């Protein structure tokens, strides 16, 4: 049921975003069959800026984002899309959709990491979520 809900959510989000970086990243993830990682945050949020400008770039330099397609969604610029992606109102949230197959149909399994996390914690989250372990984690953000 979660996989079906996640797929419907992503389709609704696609319809509401036009030609956004989110939509382009989603299409790339679909084409490549890769997990789709979205950081939902805001410019005014210090924790979001730490994740965006420090922790995720650090993980990227270490090669930790090679296995995913990554994009950002500003909750103030795209409130409808952010509302579809978020669980609860806390930001920053890292939302990971991992593709799964159900017959010929592709579905997406959802996992999230809420709050500020260092590169090592994000790497561990990605590893567990991509492996199919259930992950919904809160941080200190």
PDB file of C-alpha atoms in Angstrom:
ATOM      1  CA  UNK A   1       0.000   0.000   0.000  1.00  0.00           C
ATOM      2  CA  UNK A   2       2.855   2.403   0.826  1.00  0.00           C
ATOM      3  CA  UNK A   3       4.424   1.697  -2.582  1.00  0.00           C
ATOM      4  CA  UNK A   4       1.156   2.479  -4.366  1.00  0.00           C
ATOM      5  CA  UNK A   5       0.670   5.643  -2.314  1.00  0.00           C
ATOM      6  CA  UNK A   6       4.235   6.754  -3.045  1.00  0.00           C
ATOM      7  CA  UNK A   7       3.710   6.213  -6.763  1.00  0.00           C
ATOM      8  CA  UNK A   8       0.468   8.191  -6.791  1.00  0.00           C
ATOM      9  CA  UNK A   9       2.122  10.964  -4.795  1.00  0.00           C
ATOM     10  CA  UNK A  10       4.986  11.182  -7.260  1.00  0.00           C
ATOM     11  CA  UNK A  11       2.580  11.287 -10.210  1.00  0.00           C
ATOM     12  CA  UNK A  12       0.581  14.105  -8.594  1.00  0.00           C
ATOM     13  CA  UNK A  13       3.804  15.941  -7.838  1.00  0.00           C
ATOM     14  CA  UNK A  14       4.901  15.544 -11.466  1.00  0.00           C
ATOM     15  CA  UNK A  15       1.682  17.161 -12.659  1.00  0.00           C
ATOM     16  CA  UNK A  16       2.106  20.153 -10.366  1.00  0.00           C
ATOM     17  CA  UNK A  17       5.743  21.003 -11.066  1.00  0.00           C
ATOM     18  CA  UNK A  18       5.942  21.721 -14.783  1.00  0.00           C
ATOM     19  CA  UNK A  19       9.541  21.630 -16.028  1.00  0.00           C
ATOM     20  CA  UNK A  20      11.189  21.846 -12.624  1.00  0.00           C
ATOM     21  CA  UNK A  21      14.501  20.335 -11.519  1.00  0.00           C
ATOM     22  CA  UNK A  22      12.360  17.934  -9.462  1.00  0.00           C
ATOM     23  CA  UNK A  23      10.552  16.669 -12.556  1.00  0.00           C
ATOM     24  CA  UNK A  24      13.801  16.362 -14.514  1.00  0.00           C
ATOM     25  CA  UNK A  25      15.430  14.416 -11.673  1.00  0.00           C
ATOM     26  CA  UNK A  26      12.384  12.164 -11.352  1.00  0.00           C
ATOM     27  CA  UNK A  27      12.497  11.363 -15.065  1.00  0.00           C
ATOM     28  CA  UNK A  28      16.220  10.642 -14.843  1.00  0.00           C
ATOM     29  CA  UNK A  29      15.640   8.286 -11.889  1.00  0.00           C
ATOM     30  CA  UNK A  30      12.921   6.490 -13.844  1.00  0.00           C
ATOM     31  CA  UNK A  31      15.075   6.140 -16.961  1.00  0.00           C
ATOM     32  CA  UNK A  32      18.111   4.908 -15.029  1.00  0.00           C
ATOM     33  CA  UNK A  33      16.182   2.795 -12.519  1.00  0.00           C
ATOM     34  CA  UNK A  34      17.987   4.598  -9.695  1.00  0.00           C
ATOM     35  CA  UNK A  35      16.725   5.680  -6.274  1.00  0.00           C
ATOM     36  CA  UNK A  36      15.462   9.274  -6.169  1.00  0.00           C
ATOM     37  CA  UNK A  37      16.657  11.450  -3.255  1.00  0.00           C
ATOM     38  CA  UNK A  38      14.916  14.744  -2.473  1.00  0.00           C
ATOM     39  CA  UNK A  39      15.983  17.280   0.153  1.00  0.00           C
ATOM     40  CA  UNK A  40      12.940  19.309   1.193  1.00  0.00           C
ATOM     41  CA  UNK A  41      13.915  22.490   2.996  1.00  0.00           C
ATOM     42  CA  UNK A  42      13.738  26.280   2.936  1.00  0.00           C
ATOM     43  CA  UNK A  43      16.133  29.204   2.575  1.00  0.00           C
ATOM     44  CA  UNK A  44      15.284  30.528   6.069  1.00  0.00           C
ATOM     45  CA  UNK A  45      15.969  27.165   7.776  1.00  0.00           C
ATOM     46  CA  UNK A  46      19.524  26.903   9.220  1.00  0.00           C
ATOM     47  CA  UNK A  47      19.364  23.098   9.387  1.00  0.00           C
ATOM     48  CA  UNK A  48      18.240  22.924   5.762  1.00  0.00           C
ATOM     49  CA  UNK A  49      21.137  25.120   4.700  1.00  0.00           C
ATOM     50  CA  UNK A  50      23.575  22.920   6.648  1.00  0.00           C
ATOM     51  CA  UNK A  51      22.253  19.836   4.870  1.00  0.00           C
ATOM     52  CA  UNK A  52      22.235  21.566   1.452  1.00  0.00           C
ATOM     53  CA  UNK A  53      25.567  23.389   1.630  1.00  0.00           C
ATOM     54  CA  UNK A  54      27.708  21.203   3.912  1.00  0.00           C
ATOM     55  CA  UNK A  55      26.555  17.674   4.700  1.00  0.00           C
ATOM     56  CA  UNK A  56      25.202  16.532   1.319  1.00  0.00           C
ATOM     57  CA  UNK A  57      28.099  18.084  -0.663  1.00  0.00           C
ATOM     58  CA  UNK A  58      30.504  16.313   1.716  1.00  0.00           C
ATOM     59  CA  UNK A  59      28.740  13.009   1.075  1.00  0.00           C
ATOM     60  CA  UNK A  60      28.824  13.710  -2.668  1.00  0.00           C
ATOM     61  CA  UNK A  61      32.600  14.361  -2.562  1.00  0.00           C
ATOM     62  CA  UNK A  62      32.987  10.980  -0.831  1.00  0.00           C
ATOM     63  CA  UNK A  63      30.998   9.317  -3.649  1.00  0.00           C
ATOM     64  CA  UNK A  64      27.983   8.636  -1.439  1.00  0.00           C
ATOM     65  CA  UNK A  65      25.431  10.077  -3.870  1.00  0.00           C
ATOM     66  CA  UNK A  66      26.580   8.121  -6.939  1.00  0.00           C
ATOM     67  CA  UNK A  67      23.845   5.516  -6.533  1.00  0.00           C
ATOM     68  CA  UNK A  68      20.988   8.071  -6.434  1.00  0.00           C
ATOM     69  CA  UNK A  69      19.511  10.914  -8.462  1.00  0.00           C
ATOM     70  CA  UNK A  70      19.446  13.914  -6.120  1.00  0.00           C
ATOM     71  CA  UNK A  71      17.411  17.120  -6.193  1.00  0.00           C
ATOM     72  CA  UNK A  72      16.184  19.886  -3.891  1.00  0.00           C
ATOM     73  CA  UNK A  73      12.694  21.237  -3.247  1.00  0.00           C
ATOM     74  CA  UNK A  74      12.253  24.570  -1.467  1.00  0.00           C
ATOM     75  CA  UNK A  75       9.073  24.333   0.589  1.00  0.00           C
ATOM     76  CA  UNK A  76       8.391  28.066   0.202  1.00  0.00           C
ATOM     77  CA  UNK A  77       8.895  28.120  -3.577  1.00  0.00           C
ATOM     78  CA  UNK A  78       6.994  24.856  -4.215  1.00  0.00           C
ATOM     79  CA  UNK A  79       4.566  24.479  -1.275  1.00  0.00           C
ATOM     80  CA  UNK A  80       2.213  22.060  -3.057  1.00  0.00           C
ATOM     81  CA  UNK A  81       5.025  19.748  -4.100  1.00  0.00           C
ATOM     82  CA  UNK A  82       6.658  19.979  -0.665  1.00  0.00           C
ATOM     83  CA  UNK A  83       3.321  19.132   0.950  1.00  0.00           C
ATOM     84  CA  UNK A  84       3.083  15.987  -1.196  1.00  0.00           C
ATOM     85  CA  UNK A  85       6.621  14.916  -0.276  1.00  0.00           C
ATOM     86  CA  UNK A  86       6.723  15.723   3.439  1.00  0.00           C
ATOM     87  CA  UNK A  87       5.497  13.569   6.303  1.00  0.00           C
ATOM     88  CA  UNK A  88       4.788  16.032   9.074  1.00  0.00           C
ATOM     89  CA  UNK A  89       5.879  19.645   8.936  1.00  0.00           C
ATOM     90  CA  UNK A  90       9.493  19.380  10.139  1.00  0.00           C
ATOM     91  CA  UNK A  91      12.283  20.327   7.769  1.00  0.00           C
ATOM     92  CA  UNK A  92      14.816  19.474   6.580  1.00  0.00           C
ATOM     93  CA  UNK A  93      13.572  16.116   5.331  1.00  0.00           C
ATOM     94  CA  UNK A  94      15.499  13.811   3.056  1.00  0.00           C
ATOM     95  CA  UNK A  95      13.011  11.662   1.177  1.00  0.00           C
ATOM     96  CA  UNK A  96      14.272   8.641  -0.731  1.00  0.00           C
ATOM     97  CA  UNK A  97      12.180   6.783  -3.283  1.00  0.00           C
ATOM     98  CA  UNK A  98      13.657   3.424  -4.260  1.00  0.00           C
ATOM     99  CA  UNK A  99      12.318   1.741  -7.406  1.00  0.00           C
ATOM    100  CA  UNK A 100      10.777  -1.677  -6.991  1.00  0.00           C
ATOM    101  CA  UNK A 101       9.223  -3.841  -9.652  1.00  0.00           C
ATOM    102  CA  UNK A 102       5.787  -5.353  -9.434  1.00  0.00           C
ATOM    103  CA  UNK A 103       5.360  -7.300 -12.642  1.00  0.00           C
ATOM    104  CA  UNK A 104       5.851  -4.821 -15.486  1.00  0.00           C
ATOM    105  CA  UNK A 105       4.866  -1.905 -13.274  1.00  0.00           C
ATOM    106  CA  UNK A 106       7.516   0.152 -11.472  1.00  0.00           C
ATOM    107  CA  UNK A 107       6.657   1.258  -7.967  1.00  0.00           C
ATOM    108  CA  UNK A 108       8.554   3.357  -5.474  1.00  0.00           C
ATOM    109  CA  UNK A 109       9.296   2.517  -1.847  1.00  0.00           C
ATOM    110  CA  UNK A 110       9.582   5.597   0.399  1.00  0.00           C
ATOM    111  CA  UNK A 111      11.988   6.273   3.264  1.00  0.00           C
ATOM    112  CA  UNK A 112      12.764   9.515   5.051  1.00  0.00           C
ATOM    113  CA  UNK A 113      15.353  11.114   7.279  1.00  0.00           C
ATOM    114  CA  UNK A 114      14.134  14.156   9.203  1.00  0.00           C
ATOM    115  CA  UNK A 115      16.396  16.785  10.723  1.00  0.00           C
ATOM    116  CA  UNK A 116      20.072  17.616  10.374  1.00  0.00           C
ATOM    117  CA  UNK A 117      22.378  14.623   9.909  1.00  0.00           C
ATOM    118  CA  UNK A 118      26.072  14.411   9.109  1.00  0.00           C
ATOM    119  CA  UNK A 119      27.404  12.727   5.970  1.00  0.00           C
ATOM    120  CA  UNK A 120      28.022   9.412   7.762  1.00  0.00           C
ATOM    121  CA  UNK A 121      24.426   9.244   9.040  1.00  0.00           C
ATOM    122  CA  UNK A 122      23.039  10.101   5.598  1.00  0.00           C
ATOM    123  CA  UNK A 123      25.237   7.421   4.028  1.00  0.00           C
ATOM    124  CA  UNK A 124      23.957   4.830   6.537  1.00  0.00           C
ATOM    125  CA  UNK A 125      20.355   5.915   5.855  1.00  0.00           C
ATOM    126  CA  UNK A 126      20.827   5.523   2.096  1.00  0.00           C
ATOM    127  CA  UNK A 127      22.451   2.115   2.484  1.00  0.00           C
ATOM    128  CA  UNK A 128      19.631   0.773   4.677  1.00  0.00           C
ATOM    129  CA  UNK A 129      16.830   2.299   2.616  1.00  0.00           C
ATOM    130  CA  UNK A 130      18.228   1.108  -0.715  1.00  0.00           C
ATOM    131  CA  UNK A 131      18.661  -2.385   0.781  1.00  0.00           C
ATOM    132  CA  UNK A 132      14.936  -2.377   1.540  1.00  0.00           C
ATOM    133  CA  UNK A 133      15.061  -1.889   5.294  1.00  0.00           C
ATOM    134  CA  UNK A 134      12.269   0.241   6.728  1.00  0.00           C
ATOM    135  CA  UNK A 135      13.708   3.636   7.622  1.00  0.00           C
ATOM    136  CA  UNK A 136      11.961   6.653   9.121  1.00  0.00           C
ATOM    137  CA  UNK A 137      14.473   8.528  11.247  1.00  0.00           C
ATOM    138  CA  UNK A 138      14.377  11.755  13.199  1.00  0.00           C
ATOM    139  CA  UNK A 139      17.413  13.909  13.767  1.00  0.00           C
ATOM    140  CA  UNK A 140      18.534  16.748  15.887  1.00  0.00           C
ATOM    141  CA  UNK A 141      17.458  19.458  13.380  1.00  0.00           C
TER     142      UNK A 141
END
